[in-house]
Coordinates of N, CA, C and O in Angstrom, one line a residue:
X1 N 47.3 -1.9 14.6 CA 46.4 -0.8 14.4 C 45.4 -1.1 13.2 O 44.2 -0.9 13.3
X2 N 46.1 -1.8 11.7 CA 45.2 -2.2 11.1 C 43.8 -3.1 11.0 O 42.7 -3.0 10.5
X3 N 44.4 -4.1 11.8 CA 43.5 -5.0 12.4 C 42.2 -4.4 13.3 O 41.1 -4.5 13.0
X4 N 42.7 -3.7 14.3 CA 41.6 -2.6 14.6 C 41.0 -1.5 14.0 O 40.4 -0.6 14.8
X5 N 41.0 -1.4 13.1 CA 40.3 -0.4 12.1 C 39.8 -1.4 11.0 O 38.9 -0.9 10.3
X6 N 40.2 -2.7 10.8 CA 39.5 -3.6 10.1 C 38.0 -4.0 11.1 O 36.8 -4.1 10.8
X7 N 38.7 -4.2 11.9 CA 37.5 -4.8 13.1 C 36.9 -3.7 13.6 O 36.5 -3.7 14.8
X8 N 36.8 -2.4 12.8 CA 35.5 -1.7 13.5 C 34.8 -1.1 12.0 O 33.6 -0.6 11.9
X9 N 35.7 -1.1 11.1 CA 35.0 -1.4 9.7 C 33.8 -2.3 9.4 O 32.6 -2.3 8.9
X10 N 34.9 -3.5 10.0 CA 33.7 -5.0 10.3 C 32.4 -4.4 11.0 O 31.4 -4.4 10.4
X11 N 32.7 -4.1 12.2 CA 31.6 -3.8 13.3 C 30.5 -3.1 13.0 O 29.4 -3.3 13.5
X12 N 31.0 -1.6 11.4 CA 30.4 -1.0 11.4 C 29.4 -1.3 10.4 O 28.2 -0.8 10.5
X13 N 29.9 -2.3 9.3 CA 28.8 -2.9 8.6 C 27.8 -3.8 9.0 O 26.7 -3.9 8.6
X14 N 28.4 -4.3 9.8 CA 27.4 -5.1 10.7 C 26.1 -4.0 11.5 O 24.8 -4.2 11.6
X15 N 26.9 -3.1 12.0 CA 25.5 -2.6 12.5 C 24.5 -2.1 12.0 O 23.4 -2.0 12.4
X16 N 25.3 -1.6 10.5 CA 24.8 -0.9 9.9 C 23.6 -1.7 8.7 O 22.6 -1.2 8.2
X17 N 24.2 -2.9 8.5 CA 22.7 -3.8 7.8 C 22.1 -4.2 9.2 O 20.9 -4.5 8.8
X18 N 22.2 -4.4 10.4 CA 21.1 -4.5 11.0 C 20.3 -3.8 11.3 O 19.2 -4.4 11.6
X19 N 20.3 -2.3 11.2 CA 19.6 -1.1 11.3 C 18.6 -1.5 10.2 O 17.4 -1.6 10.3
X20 N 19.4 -1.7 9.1 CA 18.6 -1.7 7.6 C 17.8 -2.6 7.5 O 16.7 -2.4 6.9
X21 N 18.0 -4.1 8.2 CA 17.3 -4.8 8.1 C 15.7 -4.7 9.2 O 14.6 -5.2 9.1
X22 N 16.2 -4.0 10.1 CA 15.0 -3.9 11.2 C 14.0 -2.3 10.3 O 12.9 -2.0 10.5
X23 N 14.7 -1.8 9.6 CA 14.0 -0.7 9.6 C 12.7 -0.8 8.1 O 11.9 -0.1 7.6
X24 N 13.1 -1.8 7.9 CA 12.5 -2.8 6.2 C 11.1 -3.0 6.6 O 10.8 -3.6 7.7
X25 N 10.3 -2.5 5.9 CA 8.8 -3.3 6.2 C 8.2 -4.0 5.5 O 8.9 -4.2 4.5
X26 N 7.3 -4.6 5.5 CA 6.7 -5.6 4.1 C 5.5 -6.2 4.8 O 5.1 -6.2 6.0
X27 N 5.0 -6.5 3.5 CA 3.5 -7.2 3.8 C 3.3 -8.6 4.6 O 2.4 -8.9 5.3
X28 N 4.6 -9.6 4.2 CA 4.1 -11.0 4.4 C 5.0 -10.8 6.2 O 5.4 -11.9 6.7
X29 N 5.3 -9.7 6.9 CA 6.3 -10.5 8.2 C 4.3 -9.4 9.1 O 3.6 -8.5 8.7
X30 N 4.4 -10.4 10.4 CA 3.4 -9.7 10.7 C 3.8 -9.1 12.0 O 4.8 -9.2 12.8
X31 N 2.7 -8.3 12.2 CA 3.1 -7.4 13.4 C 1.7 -6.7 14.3 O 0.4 -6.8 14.1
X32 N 2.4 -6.2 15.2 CA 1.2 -6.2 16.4 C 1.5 -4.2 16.4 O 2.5 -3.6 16.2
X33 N 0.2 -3.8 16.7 CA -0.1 -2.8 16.8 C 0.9 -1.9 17.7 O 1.6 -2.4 18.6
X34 N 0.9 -0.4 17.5 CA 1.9 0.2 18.2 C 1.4 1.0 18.6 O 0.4 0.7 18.0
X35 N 1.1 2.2 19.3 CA 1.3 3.4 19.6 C 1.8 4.9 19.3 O 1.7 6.1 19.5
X36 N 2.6 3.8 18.6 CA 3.5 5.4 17.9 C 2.7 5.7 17.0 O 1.7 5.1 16.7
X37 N 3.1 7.3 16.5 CA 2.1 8.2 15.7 C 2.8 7.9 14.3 O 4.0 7.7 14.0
X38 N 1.4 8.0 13.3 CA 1.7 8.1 12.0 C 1.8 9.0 11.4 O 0.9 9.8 11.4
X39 N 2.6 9.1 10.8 CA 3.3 10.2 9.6 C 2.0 11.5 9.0 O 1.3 11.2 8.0
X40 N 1.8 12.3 9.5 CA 0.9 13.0 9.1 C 0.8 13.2 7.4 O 1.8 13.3 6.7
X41 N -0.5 13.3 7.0 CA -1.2 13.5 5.1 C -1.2 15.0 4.9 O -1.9 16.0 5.2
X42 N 0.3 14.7 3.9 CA 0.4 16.2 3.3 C -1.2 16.1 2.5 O -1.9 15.2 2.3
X43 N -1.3 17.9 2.4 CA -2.8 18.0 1.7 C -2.4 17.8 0.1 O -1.5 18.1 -0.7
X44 N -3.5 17.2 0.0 CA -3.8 16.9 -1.8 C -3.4 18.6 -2.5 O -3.6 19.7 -2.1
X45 N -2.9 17.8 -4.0 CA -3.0 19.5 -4.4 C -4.2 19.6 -4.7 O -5.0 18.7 -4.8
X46 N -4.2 21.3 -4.9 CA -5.7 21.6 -5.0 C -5.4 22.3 -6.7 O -4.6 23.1 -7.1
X47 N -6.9 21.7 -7.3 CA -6.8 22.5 -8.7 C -6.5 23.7 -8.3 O -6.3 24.2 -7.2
X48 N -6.7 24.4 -9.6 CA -6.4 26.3 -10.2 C -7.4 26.8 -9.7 O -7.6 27.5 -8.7
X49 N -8.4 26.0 -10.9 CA -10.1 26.3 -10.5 C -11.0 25.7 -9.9 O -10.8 24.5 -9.5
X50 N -12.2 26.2 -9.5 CA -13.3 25.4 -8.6 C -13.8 24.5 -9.5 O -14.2 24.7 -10.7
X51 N -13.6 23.5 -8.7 CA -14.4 22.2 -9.1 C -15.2 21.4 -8.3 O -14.9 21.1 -7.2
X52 N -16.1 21.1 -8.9 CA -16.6 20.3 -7.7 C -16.1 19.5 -6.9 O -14.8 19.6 -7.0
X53 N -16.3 18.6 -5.9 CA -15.5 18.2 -4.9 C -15.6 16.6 -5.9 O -14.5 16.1 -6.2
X54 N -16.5 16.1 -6.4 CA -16.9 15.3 -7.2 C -15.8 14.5 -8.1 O -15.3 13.4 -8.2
X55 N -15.7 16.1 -8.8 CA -14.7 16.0 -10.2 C -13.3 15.6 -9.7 O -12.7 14.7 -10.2
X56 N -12.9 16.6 -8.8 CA -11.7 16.5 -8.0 C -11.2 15.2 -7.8 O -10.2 14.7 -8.1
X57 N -12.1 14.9 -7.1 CA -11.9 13.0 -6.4 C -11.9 12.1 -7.7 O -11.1 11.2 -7.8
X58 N -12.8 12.5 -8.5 CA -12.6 11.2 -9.4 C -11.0 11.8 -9.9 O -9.9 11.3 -9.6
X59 N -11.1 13.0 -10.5 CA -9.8 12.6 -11.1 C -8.4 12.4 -10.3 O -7.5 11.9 -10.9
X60 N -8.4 12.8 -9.2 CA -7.7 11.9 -7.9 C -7.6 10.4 -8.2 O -6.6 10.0 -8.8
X61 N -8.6 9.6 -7.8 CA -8.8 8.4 -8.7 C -7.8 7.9 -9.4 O -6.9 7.1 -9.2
X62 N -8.5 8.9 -10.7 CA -8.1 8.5 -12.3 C -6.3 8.5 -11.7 O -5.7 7.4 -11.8
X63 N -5.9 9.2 -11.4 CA -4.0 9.4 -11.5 C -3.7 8.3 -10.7 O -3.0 7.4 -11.2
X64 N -4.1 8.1 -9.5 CA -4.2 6.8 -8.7 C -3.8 5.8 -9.4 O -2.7 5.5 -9.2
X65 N -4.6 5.1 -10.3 CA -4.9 4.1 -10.6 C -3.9 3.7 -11.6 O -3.4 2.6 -11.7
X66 N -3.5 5.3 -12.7 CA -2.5 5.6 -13.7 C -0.9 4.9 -13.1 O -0.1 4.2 -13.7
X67 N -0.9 5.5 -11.7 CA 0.3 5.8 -11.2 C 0.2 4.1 -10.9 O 1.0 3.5 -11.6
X68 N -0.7 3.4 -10.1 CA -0.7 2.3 -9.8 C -0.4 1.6 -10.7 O 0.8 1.6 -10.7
X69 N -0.6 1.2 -11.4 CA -0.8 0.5 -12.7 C 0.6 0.9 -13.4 O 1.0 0.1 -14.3
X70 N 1.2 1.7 -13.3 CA 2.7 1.9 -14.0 C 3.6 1.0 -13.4 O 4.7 0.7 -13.9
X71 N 3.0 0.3 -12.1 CA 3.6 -0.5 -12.0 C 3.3 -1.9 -11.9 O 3.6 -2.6 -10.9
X72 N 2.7 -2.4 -13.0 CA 2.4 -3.5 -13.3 C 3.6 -4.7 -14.1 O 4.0 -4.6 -15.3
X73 N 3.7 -5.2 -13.6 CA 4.4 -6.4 -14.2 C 5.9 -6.5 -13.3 O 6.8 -7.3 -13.6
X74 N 6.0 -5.1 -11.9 CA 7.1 -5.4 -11.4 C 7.1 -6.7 -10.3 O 6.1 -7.0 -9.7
X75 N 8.6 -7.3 -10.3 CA 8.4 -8.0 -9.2 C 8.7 -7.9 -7.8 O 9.4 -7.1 -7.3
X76 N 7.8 -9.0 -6.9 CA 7.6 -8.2 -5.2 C 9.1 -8.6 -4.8 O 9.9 -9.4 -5.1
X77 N 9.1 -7.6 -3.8 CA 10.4 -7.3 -3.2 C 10.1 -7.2 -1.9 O 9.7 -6.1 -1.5
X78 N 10.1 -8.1 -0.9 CA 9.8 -8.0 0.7 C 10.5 -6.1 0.9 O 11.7 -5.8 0.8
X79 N 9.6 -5.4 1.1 CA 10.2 -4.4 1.4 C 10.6 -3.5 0.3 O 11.3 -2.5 0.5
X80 N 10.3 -3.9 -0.6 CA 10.6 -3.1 -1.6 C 10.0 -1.6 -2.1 O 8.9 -1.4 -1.8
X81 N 10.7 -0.8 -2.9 CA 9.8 0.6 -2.9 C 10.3 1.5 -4.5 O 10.6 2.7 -4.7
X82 N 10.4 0.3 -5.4 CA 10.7 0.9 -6.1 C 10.5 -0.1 -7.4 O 10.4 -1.3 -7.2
X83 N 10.6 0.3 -8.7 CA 10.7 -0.5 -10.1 C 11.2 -1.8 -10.3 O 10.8 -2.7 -11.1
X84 N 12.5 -1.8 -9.0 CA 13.2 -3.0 -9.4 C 12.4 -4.0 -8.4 O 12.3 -5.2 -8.7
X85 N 11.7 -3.7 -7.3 CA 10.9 -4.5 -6.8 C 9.9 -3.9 -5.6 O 10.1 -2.9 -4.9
X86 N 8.7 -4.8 -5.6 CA 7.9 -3.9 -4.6 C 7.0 -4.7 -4.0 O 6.6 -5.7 -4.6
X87 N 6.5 -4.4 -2.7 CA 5.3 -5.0 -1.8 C 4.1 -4.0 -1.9 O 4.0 -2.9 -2.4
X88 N 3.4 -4.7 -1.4 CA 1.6 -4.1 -1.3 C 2.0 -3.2 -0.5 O 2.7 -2.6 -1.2
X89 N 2.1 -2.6 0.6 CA 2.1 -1.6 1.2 C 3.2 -0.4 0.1 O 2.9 0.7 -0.4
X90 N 4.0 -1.1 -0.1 CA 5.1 0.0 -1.2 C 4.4 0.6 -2.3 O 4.7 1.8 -2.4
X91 N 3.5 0.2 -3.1 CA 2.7 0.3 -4.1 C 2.0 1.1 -3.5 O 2.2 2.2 -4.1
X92 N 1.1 1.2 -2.3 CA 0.1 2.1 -2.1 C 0.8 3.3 -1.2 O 0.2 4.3 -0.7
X93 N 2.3 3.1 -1.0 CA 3.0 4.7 -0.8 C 3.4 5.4 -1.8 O 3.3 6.6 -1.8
X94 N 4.0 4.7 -2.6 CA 4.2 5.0 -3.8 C 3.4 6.1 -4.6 O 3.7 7.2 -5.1
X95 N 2.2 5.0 -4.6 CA 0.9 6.0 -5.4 C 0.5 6.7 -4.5 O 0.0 7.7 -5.2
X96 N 0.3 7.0 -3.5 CA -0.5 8.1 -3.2 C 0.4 9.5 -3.0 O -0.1 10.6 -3.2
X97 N 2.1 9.1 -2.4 CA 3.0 9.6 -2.3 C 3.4 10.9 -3.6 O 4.1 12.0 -3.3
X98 N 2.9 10.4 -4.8 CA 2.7 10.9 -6.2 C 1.6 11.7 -6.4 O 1.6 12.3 -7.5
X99 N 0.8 12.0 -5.7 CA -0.5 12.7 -5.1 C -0.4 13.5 -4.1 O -1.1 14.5 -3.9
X100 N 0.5 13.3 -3.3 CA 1.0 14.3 -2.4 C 0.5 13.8 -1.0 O 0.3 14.5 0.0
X101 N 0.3 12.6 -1.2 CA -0.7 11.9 0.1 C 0.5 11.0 0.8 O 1.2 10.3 0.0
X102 N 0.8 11.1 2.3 CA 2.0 10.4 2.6 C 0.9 9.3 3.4 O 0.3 9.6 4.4
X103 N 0.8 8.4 3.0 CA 0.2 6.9 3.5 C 1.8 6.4 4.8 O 3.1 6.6 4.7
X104 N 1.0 5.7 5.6 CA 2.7 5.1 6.8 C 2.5 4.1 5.6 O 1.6 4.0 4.7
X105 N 3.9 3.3 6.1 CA 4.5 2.0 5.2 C 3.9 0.9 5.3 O 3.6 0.1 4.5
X106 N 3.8 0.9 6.6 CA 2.7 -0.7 6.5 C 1.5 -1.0 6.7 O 0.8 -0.3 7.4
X107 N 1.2 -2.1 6.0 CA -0.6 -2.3 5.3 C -1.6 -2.4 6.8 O -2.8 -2.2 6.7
X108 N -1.1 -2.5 7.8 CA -2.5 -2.9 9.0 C -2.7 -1.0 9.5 O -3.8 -0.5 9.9
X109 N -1.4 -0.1 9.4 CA -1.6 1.0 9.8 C -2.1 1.9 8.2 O -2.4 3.1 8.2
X110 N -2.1 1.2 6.9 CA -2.6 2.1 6.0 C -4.6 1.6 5.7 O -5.4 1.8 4.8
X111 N -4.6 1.1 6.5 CA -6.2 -0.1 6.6 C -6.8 1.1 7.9 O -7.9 1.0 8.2
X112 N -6.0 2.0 8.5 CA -7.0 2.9 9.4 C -6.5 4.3 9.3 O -6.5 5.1 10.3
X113 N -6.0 4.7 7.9 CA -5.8 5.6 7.4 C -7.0 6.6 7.1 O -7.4 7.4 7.9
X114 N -7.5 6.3 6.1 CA -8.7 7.0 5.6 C -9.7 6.0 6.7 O -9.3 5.1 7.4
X115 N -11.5 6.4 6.4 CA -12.5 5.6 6.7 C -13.0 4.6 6.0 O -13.2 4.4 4.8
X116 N -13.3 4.1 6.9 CA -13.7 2.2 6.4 C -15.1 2.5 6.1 O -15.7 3.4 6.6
X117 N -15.7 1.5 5.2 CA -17.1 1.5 4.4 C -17.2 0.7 3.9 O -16.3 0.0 3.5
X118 N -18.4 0.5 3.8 CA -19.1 -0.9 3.9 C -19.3 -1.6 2.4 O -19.8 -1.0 1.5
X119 N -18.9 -2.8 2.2 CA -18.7 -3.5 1.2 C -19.3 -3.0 -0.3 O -18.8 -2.4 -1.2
X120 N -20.7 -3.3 -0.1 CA -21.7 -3.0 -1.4 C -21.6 -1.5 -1.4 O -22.5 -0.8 -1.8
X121 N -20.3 -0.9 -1.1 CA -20.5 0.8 -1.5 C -19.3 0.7 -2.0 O -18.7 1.8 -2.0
X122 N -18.6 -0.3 -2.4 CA -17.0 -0.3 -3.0 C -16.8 0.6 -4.3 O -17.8 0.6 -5.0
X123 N -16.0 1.2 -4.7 CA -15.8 1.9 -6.1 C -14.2 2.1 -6.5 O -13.3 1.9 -5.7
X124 N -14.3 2.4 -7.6 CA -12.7 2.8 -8.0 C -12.2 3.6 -6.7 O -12.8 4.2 -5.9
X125 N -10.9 3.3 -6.9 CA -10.0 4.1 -6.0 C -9.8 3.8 -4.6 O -8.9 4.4 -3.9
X126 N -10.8 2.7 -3.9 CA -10.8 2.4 -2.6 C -9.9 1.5 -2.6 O -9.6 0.6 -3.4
X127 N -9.2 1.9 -1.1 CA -8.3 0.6 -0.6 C -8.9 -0.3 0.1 O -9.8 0.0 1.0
X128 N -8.3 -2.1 -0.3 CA -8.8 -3.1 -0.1 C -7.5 -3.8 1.1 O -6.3 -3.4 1.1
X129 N -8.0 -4.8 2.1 CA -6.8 -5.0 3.0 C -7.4 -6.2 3.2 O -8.6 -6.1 3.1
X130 N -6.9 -7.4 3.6 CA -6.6 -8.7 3.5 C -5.9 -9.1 4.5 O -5.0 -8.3 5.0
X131 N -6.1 -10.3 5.2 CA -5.3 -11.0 6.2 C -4.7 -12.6 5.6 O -5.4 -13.6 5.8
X132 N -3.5 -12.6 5.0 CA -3.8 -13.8 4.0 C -3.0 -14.6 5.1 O -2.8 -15.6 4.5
X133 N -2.3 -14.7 6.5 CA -1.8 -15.4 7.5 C -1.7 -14.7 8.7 O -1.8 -13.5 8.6
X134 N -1.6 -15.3 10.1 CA -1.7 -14.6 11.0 C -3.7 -14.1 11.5 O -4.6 -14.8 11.1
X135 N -3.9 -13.0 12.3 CA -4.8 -12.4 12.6 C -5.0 -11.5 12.2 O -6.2 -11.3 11.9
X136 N -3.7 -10.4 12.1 CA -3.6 -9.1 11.4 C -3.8 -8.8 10.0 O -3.5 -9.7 9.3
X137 N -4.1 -7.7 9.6 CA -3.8 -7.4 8.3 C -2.4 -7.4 7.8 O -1.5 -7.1 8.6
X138 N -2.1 -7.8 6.8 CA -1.0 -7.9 6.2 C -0.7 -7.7 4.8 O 0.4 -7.6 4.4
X139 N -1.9 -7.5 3.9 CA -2.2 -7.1 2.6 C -2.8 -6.4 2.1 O -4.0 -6.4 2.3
X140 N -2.3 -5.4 1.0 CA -3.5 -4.4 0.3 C -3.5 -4.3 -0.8 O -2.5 -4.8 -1.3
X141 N -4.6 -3.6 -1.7 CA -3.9 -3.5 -3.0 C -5.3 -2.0 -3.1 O -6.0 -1.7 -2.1
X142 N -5.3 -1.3 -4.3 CA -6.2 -0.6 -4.5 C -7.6 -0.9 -5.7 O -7.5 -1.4 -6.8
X143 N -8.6 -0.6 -5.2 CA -9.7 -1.3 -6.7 C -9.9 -0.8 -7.5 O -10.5 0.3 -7.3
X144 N -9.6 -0.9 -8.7 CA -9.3 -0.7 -10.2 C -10.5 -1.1 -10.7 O -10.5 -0.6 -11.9
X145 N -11.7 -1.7 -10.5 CA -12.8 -1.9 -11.6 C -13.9 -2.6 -10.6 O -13.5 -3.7 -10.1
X146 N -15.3 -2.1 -10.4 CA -16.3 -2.8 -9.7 C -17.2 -3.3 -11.3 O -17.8 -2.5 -12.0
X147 N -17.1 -4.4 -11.5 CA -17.8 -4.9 -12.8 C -19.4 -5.4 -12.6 O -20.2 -5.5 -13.4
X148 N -19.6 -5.9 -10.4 CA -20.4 -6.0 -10.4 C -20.4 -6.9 -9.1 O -19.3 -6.9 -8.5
X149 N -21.5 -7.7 -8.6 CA -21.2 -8.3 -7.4 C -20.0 -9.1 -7.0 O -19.5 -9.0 -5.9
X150 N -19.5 -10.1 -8.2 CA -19.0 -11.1 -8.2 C -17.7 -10.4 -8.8 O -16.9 -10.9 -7.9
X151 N -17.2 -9.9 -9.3 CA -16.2 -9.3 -9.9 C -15.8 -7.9 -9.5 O -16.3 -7.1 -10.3
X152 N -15.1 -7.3 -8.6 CA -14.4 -6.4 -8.4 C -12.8 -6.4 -8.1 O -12.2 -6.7 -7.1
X153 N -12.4 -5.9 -9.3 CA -10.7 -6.1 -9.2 C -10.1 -5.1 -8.8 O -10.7 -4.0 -8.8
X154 N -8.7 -5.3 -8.4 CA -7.9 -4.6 -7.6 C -6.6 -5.1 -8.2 O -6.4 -6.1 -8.8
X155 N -5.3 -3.9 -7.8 CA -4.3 -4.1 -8.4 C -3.1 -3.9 -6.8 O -2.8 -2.9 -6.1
X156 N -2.8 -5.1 -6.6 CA -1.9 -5.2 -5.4 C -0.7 -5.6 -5.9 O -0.7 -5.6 -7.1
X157 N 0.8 -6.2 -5.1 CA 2.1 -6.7 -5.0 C 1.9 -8.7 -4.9 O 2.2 -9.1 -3.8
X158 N 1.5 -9.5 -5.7 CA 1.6 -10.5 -5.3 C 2.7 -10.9 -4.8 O 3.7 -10.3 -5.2
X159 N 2.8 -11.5 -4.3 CA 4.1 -12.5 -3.2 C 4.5 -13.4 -4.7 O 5.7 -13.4 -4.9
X160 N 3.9 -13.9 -5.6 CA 4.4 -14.5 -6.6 C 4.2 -14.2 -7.6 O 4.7 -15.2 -8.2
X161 N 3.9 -13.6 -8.3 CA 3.6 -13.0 -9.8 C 3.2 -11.3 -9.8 O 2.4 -10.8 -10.5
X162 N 4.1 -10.7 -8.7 CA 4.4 -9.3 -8.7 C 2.9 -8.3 -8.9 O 1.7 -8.5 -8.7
X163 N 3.5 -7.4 -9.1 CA 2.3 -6.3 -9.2 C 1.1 -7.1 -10.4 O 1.4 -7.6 -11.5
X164 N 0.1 -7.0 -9.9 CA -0.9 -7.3 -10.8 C -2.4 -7.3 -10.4 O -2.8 -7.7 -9.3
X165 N -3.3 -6.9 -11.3 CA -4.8 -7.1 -10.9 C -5.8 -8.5 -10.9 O -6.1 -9.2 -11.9
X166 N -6.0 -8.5 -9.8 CA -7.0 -9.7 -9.8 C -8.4 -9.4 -9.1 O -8.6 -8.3 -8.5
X167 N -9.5 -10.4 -9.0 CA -10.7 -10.4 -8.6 C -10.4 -10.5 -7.4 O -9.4 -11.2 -7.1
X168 N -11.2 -9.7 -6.3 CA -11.0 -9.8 -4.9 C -12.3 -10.7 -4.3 O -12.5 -11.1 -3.1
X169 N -13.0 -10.8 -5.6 CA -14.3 -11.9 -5.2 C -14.0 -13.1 -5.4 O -14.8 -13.9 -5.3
X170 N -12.7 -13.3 -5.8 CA -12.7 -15.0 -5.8 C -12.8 -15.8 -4.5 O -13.0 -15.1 -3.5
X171 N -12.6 -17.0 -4.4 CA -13.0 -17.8 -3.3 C -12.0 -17.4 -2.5 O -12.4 -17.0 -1.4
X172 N -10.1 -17.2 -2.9 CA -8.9 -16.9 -2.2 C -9.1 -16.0 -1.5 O -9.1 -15.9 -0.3
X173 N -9.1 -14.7 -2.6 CA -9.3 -13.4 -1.4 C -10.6 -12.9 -0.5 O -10.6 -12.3 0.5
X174 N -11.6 -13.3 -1.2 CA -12.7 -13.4 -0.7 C -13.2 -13.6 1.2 O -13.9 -13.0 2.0
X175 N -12.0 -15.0 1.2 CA -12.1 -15.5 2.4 C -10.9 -14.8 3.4 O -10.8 -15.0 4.6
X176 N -10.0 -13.9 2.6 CA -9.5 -13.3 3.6 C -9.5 -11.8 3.5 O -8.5 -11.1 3.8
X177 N -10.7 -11.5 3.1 CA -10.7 -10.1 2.9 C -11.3 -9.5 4.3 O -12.2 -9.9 5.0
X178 N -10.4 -8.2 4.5 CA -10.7 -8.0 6.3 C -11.5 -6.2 5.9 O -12.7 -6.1 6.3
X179 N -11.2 -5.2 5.2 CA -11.6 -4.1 5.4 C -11.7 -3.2 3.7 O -10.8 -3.5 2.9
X180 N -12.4 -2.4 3.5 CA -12.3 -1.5 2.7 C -12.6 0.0 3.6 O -13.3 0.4 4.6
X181 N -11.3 0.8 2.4 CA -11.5 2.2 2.9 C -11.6 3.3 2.0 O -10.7 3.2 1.1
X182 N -12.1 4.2 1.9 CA -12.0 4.9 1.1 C -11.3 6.6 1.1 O -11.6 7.4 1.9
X183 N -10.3 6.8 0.2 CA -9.4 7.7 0.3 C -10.2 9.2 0.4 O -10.8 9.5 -0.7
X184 N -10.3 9.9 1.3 CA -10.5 11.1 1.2 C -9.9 12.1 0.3 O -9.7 13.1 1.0
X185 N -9.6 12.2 -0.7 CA -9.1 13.1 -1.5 C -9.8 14.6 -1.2 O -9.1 15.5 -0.7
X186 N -11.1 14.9 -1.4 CA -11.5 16.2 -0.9 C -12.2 16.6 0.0 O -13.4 16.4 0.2
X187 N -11.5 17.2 0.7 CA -11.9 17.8 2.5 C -13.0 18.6 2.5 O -13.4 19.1 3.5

């Protein structure tokens, strides 16, 4: 009898990290488009007072970027969603999650989230998405500073030196830069 209650102890761990491991998402495994529905966008809070729609969004933004950036210097974690470690899609649930905005978990379904717009209209706060293997998107981070043509940075989950901001104009990302979108904060 022991032995059989060992062996379904056994059984049950076993199934139970396979659940966990299938149910894990991350930026670097790639994947093909689904059908299934995404998690519907709780509404942003709304100030006390009227503000313009303007004001609202930037300071949307501004917390964005705060929230983002709090997690600088963590390292990437395939799947990860938290301090002790994190991916590019984790980071931008994270932060918007903190805003009241439920973004889905992975980067090719958070790339047709909000609407896409066209390059030379980039600004704080837009999400940036990347195909750095494969076809598909598989990377994002958010843009943290347009300095100018050549220089617009963004703060994503590196695969090797963790959360951090870099130029998305350099030669690297540059060439695998697939979409910008920008977050609708006010309706």
């Amino acid at each position: 009898m022991l032995s059989y209650v060992l062996n379904s102890r056994n059984n049950l761990i076993f199934v139970c990290s396979i659940i966990t491991l299938l149910s894990v998402s991350s930026c670097e495994v790639l994947r093909t488009k689904s059908n299934a529905s995404v998690s519907p966008r709780a509404s942003a809070p709304s100030p006390r007072t009227k503000a313009k729609p303007e004001a609202v969004a930037s300071t949307h933004v501004k917390n964005l970027l705060k929230i983002a950036r709090s997690y600088t210097g963590v390292p990437y974690l395939s799947g990860g969603n938290d301090e002790n470690g994190i991916d590019c899609s984790g980071l931008l649930c994270n932060s918007f999650k903190e805003l009241g905005i439920l973004l889905p978990r992975v980067s090719w379904q958070q790339s047709e989230f909000f609407p896409a717009i066209d390059m030379p209209n980039i600004q704080k706060g837009d999400l940036v998405f990347f195909v750095t293997t494969g076809k598909n998107i598989n990377h994002a981070g958010i843009v943290t500073e347009v300095k100018g043509e050549d220089e617009v940075l963004f703060i994503h989950a590196s695969s090797s030196k963790g959360v951090r901001e870099d130029n998305m104009m350099n030669a690297y990302w540059k060439a695998r830069f697939a979409r910008v979108c920008r977050p609708d904060f006010v309706k």
